[in-house]
mmCIF file of C-alpha atoms in Angstrom:
data_model
loop_
_atom_site.group_PDB
_atom_site.id
_atom_site.type_symbol
_atom_site.label_atom_id
_atom_site.label_comp_id
_atom_site.label_asym_id
_atom_site.label_seq_id
_atom_site.Cartn_x
_atom_site.Cartn_y
_atom_site.Cartn_z
ATOM 1 C CA MET A 242 111.088 80.672 100.488
ATOM 2 C CA LYS A 243 110.069 84.290 100.228
ATOM 3 C CA LEU A 244 106.299 84.477 99.908
ATOM 4 C CA VAL A 245 104.546 87.677 98.878
ATOM 5 C CA ARG A 246 101.130 89.081 98.055
ATOM 6 C CA TYR A 247 101.041 91.506 95.162
ATOM 7 C CA GLY A 248 98.487 93.751 93.508
ATOM 8 C CA ALA A 249 96.011 96.463 94.399
ATOM 9 C CA PRO A 250 94.727 96.694 97.991
ATOM 10 C CA GLY A 251 92.039 94.095 98.534
ATOM 11 C CA SER A 252 92.898 92.248 95.311
ATOM 12 C CA GLU A 253 96.329 90.846 96.121
ATOM 13 C CA LYS A 254 97.523 87.625 94.502
ATOM 14 C CA PRO A 255 99.947 85.130 96.042
ATOM 15 C CA GLY A 256 103.485 84.969 94.765
ATOM 16 C CA LEU A 257 107.049 84.084 95.632
ATOM 17 C CA ILE A 258 110.450 85.585 94.991
ATOM 18 C CA ASP A 259 112.640 83.067 93.181
ATOM 19 C CA PRO A 260 116.408 82.710 93.809
ATOM 20 C CA ASP A 261 117.123 85.205 91.012
ATOM 21 C CA GLY A 262 114.855 87.819 92.589
ATOM 22 C CA THR A 263 112.038 87.394 90.072
ATOM 23 C CA LEU A 264 108.462 87.658 91.311
ATOM 24 C CA ARG A 265 106.552 84.497 90.353
ATOM 25 C CA ASP A 266 102.774 84.108 90.399
ATOM 26 C CA LEU A 267 101.386 81.421 92.726
ATOM 27 C CA SER A 268 97.689 82.012 92.056
ATOM 28 C CA GLY A 269 97.481 78.811 89.993
ATOM 29 C CA VAL A 270 98.694 76.844 93.018
ATOM 30 C CA ILE A 271 97.180 78.530 96.085
ATOM 31 C CA ALA A 272 94.432 81.093 96.540
ATOM 32 C CA ASP A 273 96.390 83.274 98.979
ATOM 33 C CA VAL A 274 99.263 83.364 101.433
ATOM 34 C CA GLU A 275 97.189 82.880 104.576
ATOM 35 C CA GLY A 276 96.622 80.488 107.455
ATOM 36 C CA SER A 277 95.554 77.431 105.452
ATOM 37 C CA THR A 278 98.660 77.612 103.247
ATOM 38 C CA LEU A 279 101.215 78.165 106.014
ATOM 39 C CA GLY A 280 101.439 74.739 107.641
ATOM 40 C CA ASP A 281 104.548 72.614 107.172
ATOM 41 C CA ALA A 282 102.867 70.216 104.715
ATOM 42 C CA ALA A 283 101.504 73.064 102.578
ATOM 43 C CA LEU A 284 104.859 74.848 102.553
ATOM 44 C CA ASP A 285 106.642 71.610 101.611
ATOM 45 C CA LYS A 286 104.397 71.346 98.548
ATOM 46 C CA LEU A 287 105.418 74.853 97.513
ATOM 47 C CA ARG A 288 109.084 73.983 97.983
ATOM 48 C CA ASP A 289 108.655 71.018 95.639
ATOM 49 C CA LEU A 290 107.410 73.229 92.799
ATOM 50 C CA ASN A 291 109.509 73.818 89.724
ATOM 51 C CA VAL A 292 109.843 77.536 90.368
ATOM 52 C CA THR A 293 110.929 78.375 86.833
ATOM 53 C CA SER A 294 107.653 76.955 85.514
ATOM 54 C CA LEU A 295 105.634 79.516 87.459
ATOM 55 C CA PRO A 296 104.598 82.628 85.509
ATOM 56 C CA ALA A 297 106.899 85.611 85.993
ATOM 57 C CA VAL A 298 105.070 88.793 86.982
ATOM 58 C CA ASP A 299 105.736 91.742 84.707
ATOM 59 C CA GLY A 300 106.459 95.252 85.910
ATOM 60 C CA ASP A 301 106.831 96.390 89.483
ATOM 61 C CA PRO A 302 103.500 95.701 91.196
ATOM 62 C CA ARG A 303 102.579 96.885 94.654
ATOM 63 C CA LEU A 304 103.377 94.411 97.418
ATOM 64 C CA GLY A 305 100.640 94.077 100.003
ATOM 65 C CA ALA A 306 101.009 92.711 103.521
ATOM 66 C CA CYS A 307 102.803 89.374 103.189
ATOM 67 C CA VAL A 308 100.026 87.498 105.036
ATOM 68 C CA GLY A 309 96.361 87.695 104.107
ATOM 69 C CA SER A 310 93.325 87.233 106.347
ATOM 70 C CA ILE A 311 95.388 87.729 109.498
ATOM 71 C CA GLY A 312 93.460 86.378 112.465
ATOM 72 C CA LYS A 313 95.141 88.050 115.438
ATOM 73 C CA PHE A 314 97.742 90.831 115.332
ATOM 74 C CA LEU A 315 99.484 90.419 118.679
ATOM 75 C CA CYS A 316 102.154 92.842 119.870
ATOM 76 C CA ILE A 317 104.762 92.599 122.617
ATOM 77 C CA GLY A 318 105.833 95.852 124.272
ATOM 78 C CA LEU A 319 109.060 96.868 125.992
ATOM 79 C CA ASN A 320 110.844 93.691 124.941
ATOM 80 C CA TYR A 321 114.344 95.160 124.546
ATOM 81 C CA SER A 322 116.102 96.179 127.751
ATOM 82 C CA ASP A 323 117.745 99.226 126.178
ATOM 83 C CA HIS A 324 114.419 100.402 124.717
ATOM 84 C CA ALA A 325 112.754 100.044 128.122
ATOM 85 C CA ALA A 326 115.568 102.139 129.589
ATOM 86 C CA GLU A 327 115.171 104.950 127.030
ATOM 87 C CA THR A 328 111.447 105.197 127.860
ATOM 88 C CA GLY A 329 112.073 105.110 131.624
ATOM 89 C CA ALA A 330 110.111 101.885 132.044
ATOM 90 C CA ASP A 331 110.921 98.951 134.306
ATOM 91 C CA ILE A 332 111.921 95.601 132.815
ATOM 92 C CA PRO A 333 108.675 93.612 132.622
ATOM 93 C CA GLU A 334 108.310 90.383 134.564
ATOM 94 C CA HIS A 335 106.177 88.846 131.810
ATOM 95 C CA PRO A 336 105.703 89.771 128.145
ATOM 96 C CA ILE A 337 103.554 92.899 127.814
ATOM 97 C CA LEU A 338 100.745 92.199 125.371
ATOM 98 C CA PHE A 339 98.564 94.554 123.357
ATOM 99 C CA PHE A 340 96.618 94.176 120.147
ATOM 100 C CA LYS A 341 96.849 96.092 116.907
ATOM 101 C CA ALA A 342 93.665 96.389 114.845
ATOM 102 C CA ASN A 343 93.786 94.402 111.609
ATOM 103 C CA SER A 344 92.576 97.537 109.796
ATOM 104 C CA ALA A 345 96.035 99.020 110.505
ATOM 105 C CA ILE A 346 97.747 96.436 108.288
ATOM 106 C CA VAL A 347 99.211 97.685 104.990
ATOM 107 C CA GLY A 348 102.029 96.780 102.628
ATOM 108 C CA ALA A 349 105.698 97.473 103.243
ATOM 109 C CA TYR A 350 105.823 100.355 100.755
ATOM 110 C CA ASP A 351 102.386 101.873 101.337
ATOM 111 C CA ASP A 352 102.099 105.365 102.804
ATOM 112 C CA VAL A 353 101.703 105.765 106.550
ATOM 113 C CA VAL A 354 98.892 108.261 107.129
ATOM 114 C CA MET A 355 98.834 110.036 110.475
ATOM 115 C CA PRO A 356 95.333 110.600 111.883
ATOM 116 C CA ARG A 357 93.821 114.053 112.150
ATOM 117 C CA GLY A 358 95.598 116.223 114.690
ATOM 118 C CA SER A 359 98.424 113.773 115.286
ATOM 119 C CA THR A 360 101.647 115.375 116.518
ATOM 120 C CA HIS A 361 103.253 112.399 118.273
ATOM 121 C CA THR A 362 103.490 109.657 115.628
ATOM 122 C CA ASP A 363 106.544 107.445 116.114
ATOM 123 C CA TRP A 364 108.358 104.540 114.434
ATOM 124 C CA GLU A 365 109.297 101.043 115.662
ATOM 125 C CA VAL A 366 111.096 98.407 113.598
ATOM 126 C CA GLU A 367 110.081 94.945 114.814
ATOM 127 C CA LEU A 368 110.519 91.272 114.018
ATOM 128 C CA GLY A 369 107.185 89.783 112.987
ATOM 129 C CA VAL A 370 106.465 86.104 113.665
ATOM 130 C CA VAL A 371 103.832 84.331 111.565
ATOM 131 C CA ILE A 372 102.177 81.275 113.076
ATOM 132 C CA GLY A 373 101.908 78.243 110.787
ATOM 133 C CA SER A 374 100.217 75.622 112.978
ATOM 134 C CA GLU A 375 97.873 75.748 115.947
ATOM 135 C CA ALA A 376 99.680 76.387 119.224
ATOM 136 C CA LYS A 377 98.042 75.783 122.586
ATOM 137 C CA TYR A 378 99.933 75.102 125.815
ATOM 138 C CA VAL A 379 103.186 74.601 123.907
ATOM 139 C CA SER A 380 106.581 74.432 125.548
ATOM 140 C CA GLU A 381 109.449 76.774 124.773
ATOM 141 C CA ALA A 382 111.322 73.808 123.302
ATOM 142 C CA ASP A 383 108.520 73.145 120.801
ATOM 143 C CA ALA A 384 107.401 76.727 120.178
ATOM 144 C CA LEU A 385 109.414 77.495 117.042
ATOM 145 C CA ASN A 386 107.997 74.411 115.320
ATOM 146 C CA HIS A 387 104.692 76.308 115.159
ATOM 147 C CA VAL A 388 106.237 79.192 113.193
ATOM 148 C CA ALA A 389 105.664 79.443 109.439
ATOM 149 C CA GLY A 390 108.147 82.270 109.010
ATOM 150 C CA TYR A 391 109.233 85.787 109.823
ATOM 151 C CA CYS A 392 108.785 89.275 108.396
ATOM 152 C CA VAL A 393 109.477 92.944 109.043
ATOM 153 C CA VAL A 394 106.820 95.011 110.835
ATOM 154 C CA ASN A 395 106.776 98.755 111.488
ATOM 155 C CA ASP A 396 104.765 99.159 114.691
ATOM 156 C CA VAL A 397 103.851 102.794 114.020
ATOM 157 C CA SER A 398 102.566 104.436 117.208
ATOM 158 C CA GLU A 399 100.773 107.652 118.080
ATOM 159 C CA ARG A 400 102.257 108.330 121.525
ATOM 160 C CA HIS A 401 99.642 110.859 122.689
ATOM 161 C CA PHE A 402 96.850 108.431 121.820
ATOM 162 C CA GLN A 403 98.830 105.621 123.415
ATOM 163 C CA THR A 404 99.647 107.270 126.752
ATOM 164 C CA LYS A 405 97.307 110.218 127.257
ATOM 165 C CA LEU A 406 93.925 108.970 126.052
ATOM 166 C CA THR A 407 92.424 106.950 128.889
ATOM 167 C CA GLY A 408 92.602 103.247 128.129
ATOM 168 C CA GLN A 409 95.042 100.768 126.661
ATOM 169 C CA TRP A 410 98.004 101.166 124.304
ATOM 170 C CA THR A 411 95.837 99.840 121.483
ATOM 171 C CA LYS A 412 94.409 103.340 120.928
ATOM 172 C CA GLY A 413 97.783 104.639 119.766
ATOM 173 C CA LYS A 414 98.740 101.508 117.865
ATOM 174 C CA SER A 415 95.677 100.829 115.726
ATOM 175 C CA CYS A 416 95.282 103.882 113.504
ATOM 176 C CA ASP A 417 94.785 103.099 109.825
ATOM 177 C CA THR A 418 98.093 102.260 108.050
ATOM 178 C CA PHE A 419 99.977 101.842 111.364
ATOM 179 C CA GLY A 420 100.984 98.234 110.610
ATOM 180 C CA PRO A 421 103.212 97.926 107.503
ATOM 181 C CA THR A 422 103.961 94.197 107.209
ATOM 182 C CA GLY A 423 106.396 92.568 104.775
ATOM 183 C CA PRO A 424 107.626 92.939 102.071
ATOM 184 C CA TRP A 425 107.761 89.150 102.194
ATOM 185 C CA LEU A 426 107.315 86.251 104.542
ATOM 186 C CA VAL A 427 110.566 84.303 104.837
ATOM 187 C CA THR A 428 109.962 80.702 105.892
ATOM 188 C CA ARG A 429 111.617 79.624 109.112
ATOM 189 C CA ASP A 430 114.000 77.181 107.417
ATOM 190 C CA GLU A 431 115.698 80.110 105.666
ATOM 191 C CA VAL A 432 115.943 82.299 108.766
ATOM 192 C CA GLY A 433 117.718 79.986 111.165
ATOM 193 C CA ASP A 434 118.115 81.570 114.590
ATOM 194 C CA PRO A 435 115.537 84.349 115.070
ATOM 195 C CA GLN A 436 117.554 85.605 118.036
ATOM 196 C CA ASN A 437 120.476 86.847 115.963
ATOM 197 C CA LEU A 438 119.074 89.237 113.353
ATOM 198 C CA ALA A 439 120.403 92.753 112.828
ATOM 199 C CA MET A 440 117.730 95.444 112.474
ATOM 200 C CA SER A 441 117.675 99.146 111.666
ATOM 201 C CA LEU A 442 115.410 102.083 110.868
ATOM 202 C CA ASP A 443 116.216 105.406 109.168
ATOM 203 C CA VAL A 444 114.104 108.562 108.956
ATOM 204 C CA ASN A 445 114.939 110.849 106.027
ATOM 205 C CA GLY A 446 118.228 109.006 105.584
ATOM 206 C CA LYS A 447 119.321 109.407 109.216
ATOM 207 C CA ARG A 448 119.868 106.268 111.254
ATOM 208 C CA MET A 449 117.517 106.242 114.233
ATOM 209 C CA GLN A 450 117.386 102.603 115.333
ATOM 210 C CA THR A 451 120.147 100.025 115.333
ATOM 211 C CA GLY A 452 119.646 96.771 117.147
ATOM 212 C CA ASN A 453 119.703 93.002 117.127
ATOM 213 C CA THR A 454 117.100 90.474 118.160
ATOM 214 C CA SER A 455 119.732 88.951 120.461
ATOM 215 C CA THR A 456 118.904 91.668 123.022
ATOM 216 C CA MET A 457 115.244 90.714 123.407
ATOM 217 C CA ILE A 458 114.139 90.291 127.010
ATOM 218 C CA PHE A 459 111.787 87.459 126.021
ATOM 219 C CA THR A 460 112.782 85.293 123.080
ATOM 220 C CA VAL A 461 110.452 84.342 120.245
ATOM 221 C CA ALA A 462 110.101 80.861 121.762
ATOM 222 C CA GLN A 463 109.297 82.277 125.187
ATOM 223 C CA ILE A 464 106.720 84.656 123.721
ATOM 224 C CA ILE A 465 104.926 81.935 121.745
ATOM 225 C CA SER A 466 104.908 79.582 124.717
ATOM 226 C CA HIS A 467 103.606 82.300 127.042
ATOM 227 C CA LEU A 468 100.832 83.435 124.695
ATOM 228 C CA SER A 469 99.778 79.841 124.031
ATOM 229 C CA GLN A 470 99.029 79.427 127.736
ATOM 230 C CA LEU A 471 96.558 82.324 127.467
ATOM 231 C CA MET A 472 94.917 81.691 124.076
ATOM 232 C CA THR A 473 95.152 79.397 121.090
ATOM 233 C CA LEU A 474 97.437 80.746 118.385
ATOM 234 C CA HIS A 475 96.081 79.946 114.941
ATOM 235 C CA PRO A 476 97.758 79.683 111.536
ATOM 236 C CA GLY A 477 98.026 83.162 110.057
ATOM 237 C CA ASP A 478 98.238 84.961 113.399
ATOM 238 C CA VAL A 479 101.048 87.529 113.515
ATOM 239 C CA ILE A 480 103.108 88.443 116.578
ATOM 240 C CA THR A 481 105.353 91.492 116.658
ATOM 241 C CA THR A 482 108.100 91.130 119.214
ATOM 242 C CA GLY A 483 109.170 94.597 120.356
ATOM 243 C CA THR A 484 111.606 97.232 119.172
ATOM 244 C CA PRO A 485 115.223 98.181 119.929
ATOM 245 C CA PRO A 486 116.213 101.671 121.148
ATOM 246 C CA GLY A 487 116.053 104.777 118.995
ATOM 247 C CA VAL A 488 112.344 105.538 118.864
ATOM 248 C CA GLY A 489 111.315 109.169 118.566
ATOM 249 C CA MET A 490 109.819 109.455 122.039
ATOM 250 C CA GLY A 491 113.175 108.482 123.559
ATOM 251 C CA MET A 492 115.268 111.103 121.762
ATOM 252 C CA LYS A 493 117.265 113.553 123.892
ATOM 253 C CA PRO A 494 117.089 116.377 124.722
ATOM 254 C CA GLU A 495 113.614 116.418 123.143
ATOM 255 C CA PRO A 496 111.442 113.741 121.534
ATOM 256 C CA VAL A 497 111.303 113.703 117.725
ATOM 257 C CA TYR A 498 108.107 112.747 115.944
ATOM 258 C CA LEU A 499 107.112 112.136 112.346
ATOM 259 C CA LYS A 500 105.702 114.839 110.113
ATOM 260 C CA LYS A 501 104.109 114.858 106.687
ATOM 261 C CA GLY A 502 106.661 114.103 103.964
ATOM 262 C CA ASP A 503 109.059 112.145 106.176
ATOM 263 C CA VAL A 504 110.379 108.852 104.801
ATOM 264 C CA MET A 505 110.971 105.782 106.960
ATOM 265 C CA GLU A 506 113.252 102.979 105.749
ATOM 266 C CA LEU A 507 113.620 99.883 107.877
ATOM 267 C CA GLU A 508 115.314 96.534 107.486
ATOM 268 C CA ILE A 509 115.871 93.248 109.286
ATOM 269 C CA GLU A 510 118.695 90.953 108.255
ATOM 270 C CA GLY A 511 117.486 88.412 105.709
ATOM 271 C CA LEU A 512 113.870 89.604 105.856
ATOM 272 C CA GLY A 513 113.915 92.513 103.452
ATOM 273 C CA ARG A 514 113.463 96.250 103.563
ATOM 274 C CA GLN A 515 110.456 98.537 103.993
ATOM 275 C CA ARG A 516 109.975 102.139 102.893
ATOM 276 C CA GLN A 517 107.052 104.394 103.794
ATOM 277 C CA THR A 518 106.305 108.045 103.122
ATOM 278 C CA VAL A 519 104.336 109.825 105.822
ATOM 279 C CA ASP A 520 101.105 111.617 104.990
ATOM 280 C CA GLN A 521 98.385 113.076 107.213
ATOM 281 C CA ASP A 522 94.609 112.975 107.142
ATOM 282 C CA ALA A 523 93.094 116.381 106.522
#
């Protein structure tokens, strides 16, 4: 299934995309696409619905983040060997973890707004993993059973804030609008192997990132297992899993960063496409 949340910011309704590509309203069935509706039993009930009996949604409404009431927004850094190389970083021994503020989360087609004075805002296409059932001390073999589904995430990053302001990476990762998520959550049964998904990102029509999740240093299963040894993962938590090469800070001979009016378009195989226009706070 492809689950969505549509409508104005803060007033999104749950929906799904039917096999014909029609947006169907789920608000008569569930209150939202969030932790309590993402377990296997809850998703099975949605699969059993007669989709054609659900109301079709007219027009072309805004799509919000595909998961509501996200508990934790967990991010893995330097998880592609070729991306680590382009940034001059060593291959990590364990998954590098940082957090992204939930206030950064927006829809897949919402504007990305650079903060005041930003001159080093960068792009990162990433596979997002949405937890469907509580995971604590889980094995790698069992880890994927705790996944509700997958989505596209743009881990937008302000590199000066990230690397030059004393503190953790979170400073450059958590600016408002720096977490476009969606357009839809694709349930794990429709994704198959999360370690074989093509991914790309264009800026102003020029291909910047081309990659595949097969080149992750730590697999989705390894990441979930590792994090579950440190903290309980709850339904509705989102994990972004790193980005392939081609980010602006790694461009040669000089880094390339976003500016007002730029357009980012990113896609992961089977998970949909995002598009954001860049703006800047006055």
